[in-house]
XYZ file of C-alpha atoms in Angstrom:
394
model
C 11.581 -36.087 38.295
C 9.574 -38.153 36.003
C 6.374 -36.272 36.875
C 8.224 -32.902 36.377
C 9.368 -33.720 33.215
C 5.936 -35.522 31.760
C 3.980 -32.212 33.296
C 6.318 -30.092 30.894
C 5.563 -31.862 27.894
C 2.502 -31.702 28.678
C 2.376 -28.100 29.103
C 4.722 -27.681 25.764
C 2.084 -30.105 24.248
C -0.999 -27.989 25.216
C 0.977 -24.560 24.592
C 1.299 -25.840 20.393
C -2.183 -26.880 20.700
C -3.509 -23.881 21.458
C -1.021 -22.225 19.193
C -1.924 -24.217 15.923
C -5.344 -23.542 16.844
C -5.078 -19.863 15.608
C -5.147 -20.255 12.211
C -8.248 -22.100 13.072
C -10.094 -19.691 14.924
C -9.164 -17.004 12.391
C -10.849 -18.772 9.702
C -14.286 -19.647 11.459
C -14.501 -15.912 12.199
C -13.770 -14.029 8.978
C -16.150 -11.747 7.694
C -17.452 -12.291 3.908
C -15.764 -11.258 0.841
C -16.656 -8.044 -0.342
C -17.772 -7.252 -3.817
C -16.042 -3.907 -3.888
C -13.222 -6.054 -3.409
C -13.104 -7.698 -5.981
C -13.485 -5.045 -8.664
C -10.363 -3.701 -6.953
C -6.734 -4.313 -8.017
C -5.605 -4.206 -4.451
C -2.311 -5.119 -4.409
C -2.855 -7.517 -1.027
C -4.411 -9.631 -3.720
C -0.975 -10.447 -5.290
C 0.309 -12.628 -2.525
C -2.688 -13.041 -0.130
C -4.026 -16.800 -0.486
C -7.067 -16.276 1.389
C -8.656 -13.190 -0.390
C -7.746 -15.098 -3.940
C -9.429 -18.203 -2.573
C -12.688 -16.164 -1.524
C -12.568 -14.695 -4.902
C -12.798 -17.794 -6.694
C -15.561 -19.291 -4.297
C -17.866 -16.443 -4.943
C -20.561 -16.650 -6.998
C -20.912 -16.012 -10.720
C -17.222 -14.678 -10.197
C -14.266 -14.908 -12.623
C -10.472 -13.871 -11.690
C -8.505 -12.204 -13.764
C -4.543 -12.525 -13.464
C -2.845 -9.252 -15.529
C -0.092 -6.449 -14.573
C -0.551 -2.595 -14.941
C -3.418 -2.747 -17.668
C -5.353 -3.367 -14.608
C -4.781 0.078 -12.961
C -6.603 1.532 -16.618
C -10.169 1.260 -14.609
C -10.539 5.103 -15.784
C -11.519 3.547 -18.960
C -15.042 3.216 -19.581
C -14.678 -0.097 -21.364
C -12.213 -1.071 -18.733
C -14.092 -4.844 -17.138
C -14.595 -3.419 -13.974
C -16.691 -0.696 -15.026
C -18.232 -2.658 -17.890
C -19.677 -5.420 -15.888
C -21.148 -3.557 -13.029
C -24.331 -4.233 -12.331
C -24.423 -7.063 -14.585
C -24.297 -9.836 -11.873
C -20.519 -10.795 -13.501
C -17.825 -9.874 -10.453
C -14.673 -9.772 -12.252
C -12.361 -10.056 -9.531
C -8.640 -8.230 -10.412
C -5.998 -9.847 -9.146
C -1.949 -7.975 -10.427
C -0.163 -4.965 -10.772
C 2.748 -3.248 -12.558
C 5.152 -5.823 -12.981
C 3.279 -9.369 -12.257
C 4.291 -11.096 -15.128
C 4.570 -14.899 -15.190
C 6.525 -16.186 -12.774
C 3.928 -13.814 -9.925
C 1.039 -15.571 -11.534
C 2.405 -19.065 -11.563
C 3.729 -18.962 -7.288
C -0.697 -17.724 -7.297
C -2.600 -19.678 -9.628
C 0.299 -23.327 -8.710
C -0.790 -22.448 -4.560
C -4.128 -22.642 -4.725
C -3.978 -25.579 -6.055
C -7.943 -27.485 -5.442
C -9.325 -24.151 -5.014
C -9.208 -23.239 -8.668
C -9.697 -26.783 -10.180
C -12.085 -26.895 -12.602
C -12.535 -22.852 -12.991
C -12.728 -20.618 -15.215
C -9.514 -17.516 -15.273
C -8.563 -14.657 -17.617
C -4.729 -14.433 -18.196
C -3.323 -10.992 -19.785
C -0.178 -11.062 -21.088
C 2.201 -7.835 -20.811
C 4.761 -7.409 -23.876
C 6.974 -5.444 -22.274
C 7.405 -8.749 -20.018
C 9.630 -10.560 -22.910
C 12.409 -8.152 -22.583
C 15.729 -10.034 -22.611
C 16.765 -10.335 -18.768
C 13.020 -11.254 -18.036
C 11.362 -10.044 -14.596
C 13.406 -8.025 -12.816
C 14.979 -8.884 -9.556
C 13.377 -5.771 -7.402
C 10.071 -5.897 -8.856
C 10.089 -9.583 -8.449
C 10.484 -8.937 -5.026
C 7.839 -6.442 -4.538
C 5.494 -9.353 -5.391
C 7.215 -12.565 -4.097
C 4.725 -14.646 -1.935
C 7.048 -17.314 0.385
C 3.768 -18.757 1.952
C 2.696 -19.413 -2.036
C 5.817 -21.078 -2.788
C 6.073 -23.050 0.136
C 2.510 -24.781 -0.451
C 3.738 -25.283 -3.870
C 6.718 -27.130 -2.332
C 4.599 -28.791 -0.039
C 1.765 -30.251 -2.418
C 2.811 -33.941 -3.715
C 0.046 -33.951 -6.901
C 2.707 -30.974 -7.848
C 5.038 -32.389 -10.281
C 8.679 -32.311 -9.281
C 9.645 -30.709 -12.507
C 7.926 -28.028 -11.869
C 8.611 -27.717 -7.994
C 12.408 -27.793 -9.685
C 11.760 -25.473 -12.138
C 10.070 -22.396 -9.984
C 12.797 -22.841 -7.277
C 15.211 -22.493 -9.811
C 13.777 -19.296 -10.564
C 13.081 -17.781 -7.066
C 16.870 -18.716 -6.319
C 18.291 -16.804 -9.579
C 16.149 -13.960 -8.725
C 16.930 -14.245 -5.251
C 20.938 -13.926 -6.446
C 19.755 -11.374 -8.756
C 18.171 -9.323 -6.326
C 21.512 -9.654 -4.115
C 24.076 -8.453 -6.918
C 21.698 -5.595 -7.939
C 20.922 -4.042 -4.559
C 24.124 -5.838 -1.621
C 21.045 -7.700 -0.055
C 20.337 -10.749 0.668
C 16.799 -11.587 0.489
C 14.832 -14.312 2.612
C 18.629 -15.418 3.766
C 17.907 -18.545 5.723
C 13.974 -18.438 5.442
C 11.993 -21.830 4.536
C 11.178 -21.082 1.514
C 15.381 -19.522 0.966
C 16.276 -22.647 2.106
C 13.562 -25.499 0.495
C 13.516 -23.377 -2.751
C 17.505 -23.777 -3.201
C 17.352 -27.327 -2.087
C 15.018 -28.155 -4.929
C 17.117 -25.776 -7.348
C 20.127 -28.355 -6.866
C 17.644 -31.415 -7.341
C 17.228 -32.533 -3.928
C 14.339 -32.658 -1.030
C 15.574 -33.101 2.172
C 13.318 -33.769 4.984
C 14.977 -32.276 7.680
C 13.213 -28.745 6.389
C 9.728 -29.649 6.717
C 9.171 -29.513 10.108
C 10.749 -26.105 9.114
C 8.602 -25.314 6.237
C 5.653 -26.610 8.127
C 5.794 -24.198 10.979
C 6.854 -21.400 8.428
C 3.597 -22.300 6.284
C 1.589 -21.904 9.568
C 2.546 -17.991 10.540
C 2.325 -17.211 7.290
C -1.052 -18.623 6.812
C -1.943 -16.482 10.111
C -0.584 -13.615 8.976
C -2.382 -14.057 5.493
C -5.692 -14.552 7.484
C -5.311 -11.619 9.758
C -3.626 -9.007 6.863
C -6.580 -10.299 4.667
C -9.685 -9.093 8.055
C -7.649 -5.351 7.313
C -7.892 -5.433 4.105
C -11.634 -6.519 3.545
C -12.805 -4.342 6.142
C -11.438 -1.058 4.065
C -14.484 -2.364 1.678
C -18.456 -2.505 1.263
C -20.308 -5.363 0.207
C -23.339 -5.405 -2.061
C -26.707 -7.087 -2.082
C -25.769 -9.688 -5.193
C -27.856 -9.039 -8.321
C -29.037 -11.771 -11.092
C -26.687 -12.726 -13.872
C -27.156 -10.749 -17.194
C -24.677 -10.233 -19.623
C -26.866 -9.225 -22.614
C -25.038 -5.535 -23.949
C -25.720 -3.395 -26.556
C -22.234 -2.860 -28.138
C -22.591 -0.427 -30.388
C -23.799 2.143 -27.321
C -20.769 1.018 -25.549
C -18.832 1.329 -28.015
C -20.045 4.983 -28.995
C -19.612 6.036 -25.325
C -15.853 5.143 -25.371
C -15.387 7.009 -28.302
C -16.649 9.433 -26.754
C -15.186 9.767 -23.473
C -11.940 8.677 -25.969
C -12.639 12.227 -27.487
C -12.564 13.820 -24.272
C -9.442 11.892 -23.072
C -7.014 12.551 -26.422
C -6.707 15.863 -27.259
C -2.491 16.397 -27.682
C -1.039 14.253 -29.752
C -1.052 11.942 -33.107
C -0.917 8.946 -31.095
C -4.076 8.555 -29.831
C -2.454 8.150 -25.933
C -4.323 9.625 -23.168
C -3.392 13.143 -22.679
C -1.913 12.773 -18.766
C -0.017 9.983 -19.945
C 1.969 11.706 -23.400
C 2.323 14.402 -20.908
C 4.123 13.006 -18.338
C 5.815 10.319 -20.091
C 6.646 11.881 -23.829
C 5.829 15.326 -24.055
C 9.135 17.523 -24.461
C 11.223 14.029 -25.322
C 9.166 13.263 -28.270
C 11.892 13.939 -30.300
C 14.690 12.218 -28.699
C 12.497 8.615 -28.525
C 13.057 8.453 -32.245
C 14.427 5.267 -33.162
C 15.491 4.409 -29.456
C 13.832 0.549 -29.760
C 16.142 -0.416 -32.544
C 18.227 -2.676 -31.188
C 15.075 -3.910 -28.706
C 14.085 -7.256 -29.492
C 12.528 -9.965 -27.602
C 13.565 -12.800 -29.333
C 14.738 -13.908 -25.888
C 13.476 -13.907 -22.604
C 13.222 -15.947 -19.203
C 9.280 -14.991 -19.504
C 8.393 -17.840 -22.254
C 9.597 -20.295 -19.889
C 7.427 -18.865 -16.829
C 4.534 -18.731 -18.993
C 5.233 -22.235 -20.243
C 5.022 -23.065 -16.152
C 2.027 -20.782 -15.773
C -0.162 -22.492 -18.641
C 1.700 -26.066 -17.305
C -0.026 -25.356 -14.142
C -3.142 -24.096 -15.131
C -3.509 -27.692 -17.142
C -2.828 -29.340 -13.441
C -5.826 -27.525 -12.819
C -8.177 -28.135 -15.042
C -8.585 -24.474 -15.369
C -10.678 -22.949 -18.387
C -7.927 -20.119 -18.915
C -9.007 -17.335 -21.594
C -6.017 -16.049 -22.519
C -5.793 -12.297 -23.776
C -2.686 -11.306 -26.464
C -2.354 -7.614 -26.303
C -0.694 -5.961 -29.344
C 1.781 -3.548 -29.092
C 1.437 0.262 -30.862
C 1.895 -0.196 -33.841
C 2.526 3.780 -35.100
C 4.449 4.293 -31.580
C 6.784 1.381 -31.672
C 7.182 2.236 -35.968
C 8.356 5.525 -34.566
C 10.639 4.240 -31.762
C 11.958 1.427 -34.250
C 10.674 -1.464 -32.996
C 10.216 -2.506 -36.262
C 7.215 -4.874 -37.642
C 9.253 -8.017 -38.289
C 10.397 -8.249 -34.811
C 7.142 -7.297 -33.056
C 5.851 -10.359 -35.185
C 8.589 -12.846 -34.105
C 7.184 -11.982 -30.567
C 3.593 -12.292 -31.230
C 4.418 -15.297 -33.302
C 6.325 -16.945 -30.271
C 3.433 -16.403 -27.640
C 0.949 -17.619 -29.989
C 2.933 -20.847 -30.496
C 3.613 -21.313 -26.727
C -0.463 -20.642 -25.721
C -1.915 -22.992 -28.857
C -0.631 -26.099 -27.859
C -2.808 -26.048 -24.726
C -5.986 -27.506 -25.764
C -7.798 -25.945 -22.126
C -6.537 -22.382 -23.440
C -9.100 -19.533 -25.101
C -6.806 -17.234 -27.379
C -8.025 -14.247 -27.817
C -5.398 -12.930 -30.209
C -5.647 -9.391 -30.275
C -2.304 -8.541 -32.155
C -3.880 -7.723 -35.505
C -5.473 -4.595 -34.249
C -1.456 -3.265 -33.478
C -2.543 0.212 -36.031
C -6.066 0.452 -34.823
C -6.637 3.902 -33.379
C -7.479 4.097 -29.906
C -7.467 0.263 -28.734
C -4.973 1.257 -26.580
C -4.988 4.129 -23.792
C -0.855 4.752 -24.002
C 1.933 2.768 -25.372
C 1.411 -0.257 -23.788
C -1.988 -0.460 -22.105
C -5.254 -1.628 -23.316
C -7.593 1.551 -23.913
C -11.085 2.266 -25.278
C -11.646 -0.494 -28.422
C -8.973 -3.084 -26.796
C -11.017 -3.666 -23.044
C -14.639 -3.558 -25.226
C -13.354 -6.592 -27.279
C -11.818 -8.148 -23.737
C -15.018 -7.855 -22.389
C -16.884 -9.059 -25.916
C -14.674 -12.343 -25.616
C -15.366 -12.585 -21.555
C -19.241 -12.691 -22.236
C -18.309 -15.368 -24.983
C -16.035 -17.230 -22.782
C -17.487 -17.310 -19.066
C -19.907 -20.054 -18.420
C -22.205 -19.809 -15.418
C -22.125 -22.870 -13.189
């Protein structure tokens, strides 16, 4: 009996062997990081830790961490089309709706990966509405392997461990009253997450959250071979980021010309189109009771930047106006949209490894943004003037 029963832990012992080998395997055969990658918001990039890891370890590369204003790459000025070919690979890491809180679970999981680097941070200002991030798009962009290395890496600080599971869980609850589901019910990072929200750590859950961390991590690996092989790579080119900005600036005032043609606003034309068009009239004064005096976002960025000092990270971080004649019209009126401005600018300055690139002063300047929101023709060209000013090659 003794020999039956020391041959099947053997056999158990050699069958989690050969299973925690995976992950292993995986990594000593994945192909390279492609270029055309990079330049592309791809939204596996949100949650993937392996293709944001590659993107950092590539050379002469620089993430940057934004929302929608990413999708804008029809934009001449737009970084992706400004710095190709110039040996810069901006690598785009969000969508619509990664605010704070998506870019904290990223840039707070990498951890050692990113020490020491340089990162661009764009900041949305629809973000600071009152109820903060909602609970479905939060969702859409929730990474439980991120969180659980966050939860699982001791030069973390607790408060902050505390702080982002108190978050997941009231988004989690969130989520549950606005749709009748219950999301991640019983799931490591469910289960770690709320045990941290209610200021404990139990140890019981790791061997949990370890095993959890390990299929995710193969899943990551083997999502991330799909995803890179839908791309090209491209024989790397030297470093040069000497521009004539005048010529690019004439160009997207010209393509500008071509793009505008329907309204006062300066907006793209497919975008008043769709989105104001007929309804012009009836968004008249509709902001005046907006404000956002208060939101759950200035704590997440508070977390984001807190984490980004753990890091040593060189962060430059971009503060995109609002529209100034749209949001006059809509009555969102001056004094508030300068209480907001005012209350980012006070959070980013008092981190002394923070770039800002305060951008809110050119709120009334004619085509620096594409719509009502989004950076357009003048706003990326002085993004990119402050990224060749910023970005140091190592």
């Amino acid at each position: 009996m003794k020999r039956v029963i020391a041959a099947a832990l053997l056999t158990v012992a050699l069958c989690a062997a050969a299973v925690a080998a995976v992950p292993l395997v995986l990594e000593q055969t994945m192909p390279a990081y492609p270029s055309s990658l990079a330049s592309d918001d791809a939204e596996e990039k949100i949650t993937s830790m392996w293709l944001v890891e590659q993107g950092a370890k590539a050379d002469n590369s620089l993430l940057i961490f934004g929302s929608s204003e990413l999708k804008t790459s029809d934009i001449v000025t737009h970084p992706a089309n400004f710095f190709a070919g110039s040996g810069l690979q901006l690598d785009l890491v969000g969508r619509g709706s990664c605010q704070s809180i998506i870019h904290a679970l990223a840039i707070g999981a990498q951890g050692e990966t990113l020490r020491n680097r340089q990162i661009v941070l764009i900041t949305a200002p629809q973000s600071y509405v009152a109820e903060g991030i909602a609970s479905d798009l939060f969702m859409a962009n929730y990474s439980q392997q991120q969180l659980l290395d966050i939860l699982a890496d001791d030069s973390i600080p607790a408060e902050i461990k505390t702080y982002l599971s108190t978050r997941v869980q009231q988004l989690f609850d969130d989520y549950e009253a606005d749709t009748g589901l219950t999301p991640e019910e019983g799931s490591a990072g469910d289960l770690l997450s709320a045990a941290w929200a209610s200021g404990k750590n139990p140890w019981y859950l790791n061997p949990y959250a370890a095993l959890t961390r390990w299929l995710l991590h193969a899943k990551d690996l083997a999502t991330s071979r799909s995803v890179v092989a839908d791309y090209e790579d491209a024989a790397p080119v030297p470093l040069d980021l000497h521009f004539d900005y005048q010529k690019a600036l004439d160009e997207a005032m010209a393509q500008a010309a071509e793009m505008v043609t329907n309204n006062d606003f300066t907006m793209q034309d497919s975008y008043y189109s769709t989105y104001i068009g007929a309804r012009l009239d009836q968004m008249e004064g509709k902001d005046s009771n907006l404000s956002y005096s208060t939101s759950p976002e200035y704590d997440d960025l508070r977390c984001l930047l807190d984490l980004c000092k753990l890091w040593d990270l060189e962060v430059l971080f971009v503060h995109v106006p609002m529209h100034g004649a749209w949001n006059d019209y809509t009555g969102f009126d001056v004094d508030r949209r300068a209480e907001y401005y005012d209350a980012v600018r006070g959070i980013v300055e008092a981190y002394d490894n923070v770039t800002l690139l305060d951008l809110t002063a050119s709120e009334y300047e004619p085509y620096f943004l594409c719509d009502t929101m989004h950076l357009g023709w003048k706003g990326w060209l002085a993004v990119d003037r402050a990224i060749v000013e910023f970005y140091r090659a190592d």
